[in-house]
mmCIF file of C-alpha atoms in Angstrom:
data_model
loop_
_atom_site.group_PDB
_atom_site.id
_atom_site.type_symbol
_atom_site.label_atom_id
_atom_site.label_comp_id
_atom_site.label_asym_id
_atom_site.label_seq_id
_atom_site.Cartn_x
_atom_site.Cartn_y
_atom_site.Cartn_z
ATOM 1 C CA MET A 1 0.000 0.000 0.000
ATOM 2 C CA THR A 2 2.724 2.492 0.878
ATOM 3 C CA ASP A 3 4.598 1.536 -2.305
ATOM 4 C CA ARG A 4 1.520 2.441 -4.341
ATOM 5 C CA ILE A 5 1.132 5.755 -2.497
ATOM 6 C CA GLN A 6 4.799 6.575 -3.072
ATOM 7 C CA LYS A 7 4.433 5.810 -6.766
ATOM 8 C CA LEU A 8 1.381 8.038 -7.055
ATOM 9 C CA GLU A 9 3.119 10.868 -5.206
ATOM 10 C CA ALA A 10 6.101 10.539 -7.561
ATOM 11 C CA ALA A 11 3.740 10.530 -10.555
ATOM 12 C CA GLN A 12 2.051 13.682 -9.283
ATOM 13 C CA LYS A 13 5.432 15.404 -8.840
ATOM 14 C CA HIS A 14 6.455 14.482 -12.404
ATOM 15 C CA TYR A 15 3.060 15.618 -13.692
ATOM 16 C CA ASP A 16 3.157 18.944 -11.840
ATOM 17 C CA MET A 17 6.739 19.573 -12.964
ATOM 18 C CA GLY A 18 5.910 18.724 -16.585
ATOM 19 C CA LYS A 19 2.801 20.877 -16.549
ATOM 20 C CA ASP A 20 4.724 23.798 -15.037
ATOM 21 C CA LEU A 21 7.539 23.462 -17.582
ATOM 22 C CA SER A 22 5.017 23.343 -20.411
ATOM 23 C CA TRP A 23 2.558 26.031 -19.323
ATOM 24 C CA ASN A 24 4.829 28.524 -17.558
ATOM 25 C CA LYS A 25 8.345 28.063 -18.892
ATOM 26 C CA GLY A 26 7.843 26.882 -22.470
ATOM 27 C CA ASP A 27 10.386 24.051 -22.031
ATOM 28 C CA PHE A 28 8.410 21.440 -23.927
ATOM 29 C CA ASP A 29 11.183 18.842 -24.311
ATOM 30 C CA THR A 30 11.811 18.552 -20.573
ATOM 31 C CA ALA A 31 8.066 18.795 -19.943
ATOM 32 C CA LEU A 32 7.466 15.800 -22.201
ATOM 33 C CA VAL A 33 10.066 13.752 -20.308
ATOM 34 C CA GLU A 34 8.378 14.551 -16.979
ATOM 35 C CA LEU A 35 4.857 13.993 -18.309
ATOM 36 C CA LYS A 36 5.791 10.633 -19.844
ATOM 37 C CA LYS A 37 7.293 9.526 -16.510
ATOM 38 C CA ALA A 38 4.021 10.487 -14.822
ATOM 39 C CA LEU A 39 2.040 8.632 -17.495
ATOM 40 C CA ASP A 40 4.099 5.452 -17.100
ATOM 41 C CA ILE A 41 3.636 5.429 -13.336
ATOM 42 C CA ARG A 42 -0.075 6.226 -13.540
ATOM 43 C CA GLN A 43 -0.665 3.480 -16.102
ATOM 44 C CA SER A 44 1.189 0.962 -13.937
ATOM 45 C CA VAL A 45 -0.889 1.887 -10.865
ATOM 46 C CA TRP A 46 -4.306 2.925 -12.223
ATOM 47 C CA GLY A 47 -4.334 1.269 -15.641
ATOM 48 C CA MET A 48 -5.286 2.855 -18.933
ATOM 49 C CA PHE A 49 -8.860 3.862 -18.125
ATOM 50 C CA HIS A 50 -8.497 6.308 -15.254
ATOM 51 C CA ASP A 51 -8.987 10.057 -15.098
ATOM 52 C CA GLU A 52 -5.389 10.678 -14.000
ATOM 53 C CA THR A 53 -4.112 8.714 -16.999
ATOM 54 C CA SER A 54 -6.295 10.793 -19.324
ATOM 55 C CA LYS A 55 -4.891 13.986 -17.790
ATOM 56 C CA SER A 56 -1.361 12.812 -18.573
ATOM 57 C CA PHE A 57 -2.289 12.111 -22.195
ATOM 58 C CA TYR A 58 -3.971 15.532 -22.388
ATOM 59 C CA GLU A 59 -0.882 17.397 -21.195
ATOM 60 C CA ILE A 60 1.413 15.322 -23.427
ATOM 61 C CA GLY A 61 -0.811 16.209 -26.388
ATOM 62 C CA ARG A 62 -0.653 19.860 -25.432
ATOM 63 C CA ALA A 63 3.146 19.891 -25.225
ATOM 64 C CA LEU A 64 3.457 18.051 -28.554
ATOM 65 C CA PHE A 65 1.027 20.502 -30.165
ATOM 66 C CA ALA A 66 3.139 23.417 -28.924
ATOM 67 C CA LYS A 67 6.178 21.777 -30.581
ATOM 68 C CA LYS A 68 4.135 21.492 -33.807
ATOM 69 C CA LEU A 69 4.326 17.677 -33.706
ATOM 70 C CA TYR A 70 0.711 17.418 -34.803
ATOM 71 C CA THR A 71 0.551 13.700 -35.589
ATOM 72 C CA ASP A 72 1.994 12.734 -32.204
ATOM 73 C CA SER A 73 -0.246 15.294 -30.543
ATOM 74 C CA LEU A 74 -3.285 13.782 -32.251
ATOM 75 C CA VAL A 75 -2.305 10.328 -30.950
ATOM 76 C CA ALA A 76 -2.075 11.616 -27.363
ATOM 77 C CA TYR A 77 -5.323 13.599 -27.581
ATOM 78 C CA ARG A 78 -7.120 10.651 -29.195
ATOM 79 C CA ARG A 79 -6.040 8.390 -26.332
ATOM 80 C CA CYS A 80 -7.232 11.008 -23.860
ATOM 81 C CA LEU A 81 -10.530 11.250 -25.748
ATOM 82 C CA ARG A 82 -10.915 7.453 -25.791
ATOM 83 C CA ILE A 83 -10.464 7.274 -22.012
ATOM 84 C CA ARG A 84 -12.865 10.141 -21.376
ATOM 85 C CA VAL A 85 -15.545 8.782 -23.706
ATOM 86 C CA THR A 86 -15.280 5.452 -21.884
ATOM 87 C CA LEU A 87 -15.365 7.012 -18.398
ATOM 88 C CA TYR A 88 -17.801 9.902 -18.858
ATOM 89 C CA GLY A 89 -19.556 9.597 -22.204
ATOM 90 C CA LYS A 90 -19.441 11.835 -25.242
ATOM 91 C CA PHE A 91 -21.119 14.916 -23.737
ATOM 92 C CA HIS A 92 -19.193 15.409 -20.479
ATOM 93 C CA THR A 93 -17.170 18.616 -20.018
ATOM 94 C CA GLU A 94 -13.853 16.772 -19.769
ATOM 95 C CA THR A 95 -14.643 14.839 -22.951
ATOM 96 C CA LYS A 96 -15.557 18.060 -24.752
ATOM 97 C CA ASN A 97 -12.216 19.624 -23.732
ATOM 98 C CA ALA A 98 -10.365 16.730 -25.366
ATOM 99 C CA ASP A 99 -12.702 16.916 -28.380
ATOM 100 C CA HIS A 100 -11.845 20.606 -28.817
ATOM 101 C CA CYS A 101 -8.106 19.822 -28.736
ATOM 102 C CA VAL A 102 -8.547 17.077 -31.336
ATOM 103 C CA ARG A 103 -10.328 19.599 -33.548
ATOM 104 C CA LEU A 104 -7.471 22.081 -33.168
ATOM 105 C CA VAL A 105 -4.904 19.443 -34.130
ATOM 106 C CA VAL A 106 -6.941 18.276 -37.131
ATOM 107 C CA GLN A 107 -7.164 21.899 -38.265
ATOM 108 C CA ALA A 108 -3.417 22.385 -37.760
ATOM 109 C CA LYS A 109 -2.794 19.290 -39.894
ATOM 110 C CA GLY A 110 -4.415 21.057 -42.841
ATOM 111 C CA LEU A 111 -8.185 20.542 -42.727
ATOM 112 C CA TYR A 112 -9.727 23.990 -42.625
ATOM 113 C CA SER A 113 -13.410 23.794 -43.465
ATOM 114 C CA ALA A 114 -15.858 22.953 -40.718
ATOM 115 C CA ARG A 115 -17.134 20.023 -42.777
ATOM 116 C CA GLU A 116 -13.656 18.481 -43.141
ATOM 117 C CA ILE A 117 -12.877 18.946 -39.452
ATOM 118 C CA ASN A 118 -16.234 17.482 -38.394
ATOM 119 C CA GLU A 119 -15.776 14.485 -40.703
ATOM 120 C CA ALA A 120 -12.338 13.743 -39.250
ATOM 121 C CA VAL A 121 -13.495 14.108 -35.635
ATOM 122 C CA ASP A 122 -16.623 12.029 -36.299
ATOM 123 C CA ALA A 123 -14.354 9.369 -37.786
ATOM 124 C CA ILE A 124 -12.329 9.340 -34.583
ATOM 125 C CA TYR A 125 -15.525 8.870 -32.561
ATOM 126 C CA ARG A 126 -16.650 6.014 -34.852
ATOM 127 C CA SER A 127 -13.224 4.416 -34.538
ATOM 128 C CA ILE A 128 -13.345 4.746 -30.747
ATOM 129 C CA GLU A 129 -16.850 3.239 -30.717
ATOM 130 C CA HIS A 130 -15.681 0.222 -32.741
ATOM 131 C CA GLU A 131 -12.653 -0.165 -30.471
ATOM 132 C CA ILE A 132 -14.850 -0.072 -27.336
ATOM 133 C CA ASN A 133 -17.215 -2.623 -28.911
ATOM 134 C CA GLY A 134 -14.228 -4.816 -29.729
ATOM 135 C CA ASP A 135 -12.987 -4.624 -26.143
ATOM 136 C CA THR A 136 -16.468 -5.561 -24.894
ATOM 137 C CA TYR A 137 -16.693 -8.542 -27.246
ATOM 138 C CA ARG A 138 -13.192 -9.673 -26.310
ATOM 139 C CA LYS A 139 -14.029 -9.572 -22.593
ATOM 140 C CA ALA A 140 -17.112 -11.676 -23.308
ATOM 141 C CA GLY A 141 -14.976 -14.243 -25.166
ATOM 142 C CA ARG A 142 -16.522 -13.405 -28.530
ATOM 143 C CA ASN A 143 -13.220 -13.065 -30.349
ATOM 144 C CA ALA A 144 -14.528 -13.153 -33.933
ATOM 145 C CA GLU A 145 -16.860 -10.209 -33.298
ATOM 146 C CA ALA A 146 -14.079 -8.400 -31.420
ATOM 147 C CA GLN A 147 -11.699 -8.840 -34.324
ATOM 148 C CA LEU A 148 -14.311 -7.499 -36.763
ATOM 149 C CA GLU A 149 -14.830 -4.379 -34.616
ATOM 150 C CA TYR A 150 -11.079 -3.783 -34.385
ATOM 151 C CA ILE A 151 -10.738 -4.162 -38.155
ATOM 152 C CA LYS A 152 -13.516 -1.585 -38.654
ATOM 153 C CA ALA A 153 -11.754 0.810 -36.265
ATOM 154 C CA ALA A 154 -8.425 0.300 -38.014
ATOM 155 C CA GLY A 155 -10.066 0.852 -41.411
ATOM 156 C CA ILE A 156 -11.464 4.197 -40.305
ATOM 157 C CA GLU A 157 -8.133 5.283 -38.826
ATOM 158 C CA GLU A 158 -6.291 4.227 -41.974
ATOM 159 C CA TYR A 159 -8.728 6.023 -44.280
ATOM 160 C CA PHE A 160 -8.559 9.328 -42.423
ATOM 161 C CA PHE A 161 -5.062 9.319 -40.945
ATOM 162 C CA GLY A 162 -2.887 6.927 -42.986
ATOM 163 C CA LYS A 163 -1.474 3.436 -42.573
ATOM 164 C CA THR A 164 1.146 4.243 -39.973
ATOM 165 C CA GLY A 165 1.022 5.382 -36.418
ATOM 166 C CA GLU A 166 0.624 4.181 -32.876
ATOM 167 C CA ILE A 167 -3.180 4.114 -32.905
ATOM 168 C CA ILE A 168 -3.585 1.884 -35.939
ATOM 169 C CA ASN A 169 -0.772 -0.388 -34.733
ATOM 170 C CA SER A 170 -2.391 -0.831 -31.320
ATOM 171 C CA ILE A 171 -5.796 -1.554 -32.893
ATOM 172 C CA ASN A 172 -4.261 -4.055 -35.303
ATOM 173 C CA GLN A 173 -2.452 -5.684 -32.407
ATOM 174 C CA LYS A 174 -5.752 -6.147 -30.569
ATOM 175 C CA ALA A 175 -7.244 -7.623 -33.734
ATOM 176 C CA GLY A 176 -4.353 -10.051 -34.056
ATOM 177 C CA ILE A 177 -3.058 -8.459 -37.238
ATOM 178 C CA LYS A 178 0.708 -8.450 -37.333
ATOM 179 C CA THR A 179 2.637 -5.498 -38.636
ATOM 180 C CA PRO A 180 3.991 -6.329 -42.082
ATOM 181 C CA PRO A 181 7.756 -6.614 -42.344
ATOM 182 C CA PRO A 182 9.625 -3.727 -43.903
ATOM 183 C CA PRO A 183 10.126 -3.919 -47.679
ATOM 184 C CA GLY A 184 12.997 -6.097 -48.840
ATOM 185 C CA ARG A 185 12.739 -8.722 -46.089
#
């Protein structure tokens, strides 16, 4: 019990330091190091689907956005959004904050019209919905249905955001789809 408390206190220190470096000092590289340490500890203690974990992803996304690393920022914000949709639903204030950040990143990546931005964000929500359905099926032992849901989620991600990236790789991994070897092997 005390080990867990010590870990959480350390995670909070890393988180506070990273947030301070990012928000107040503009030192995004060091902030990312601190925030990722906090994320690792929080995931080991709380797991993926916890509010504190989503906060870490949110701040990581913010720091990456400030560095103009929009693809990586989108990955972090999408993970934050996935956690918040699972915990609170689509219309909660915390979920809407993450939704707004996703919209900003999508716009920064080059989609400017409201229609294009809405299509991309709606695609993320559909992908998240398929991923949640897949997780539910997998927990129930219905692996074929789970795999189909993961494939649908991966298809949406690939169509809107390309074949590479952490999100599509993690979805494919859940679906049991192995990453193809690099060309020439």
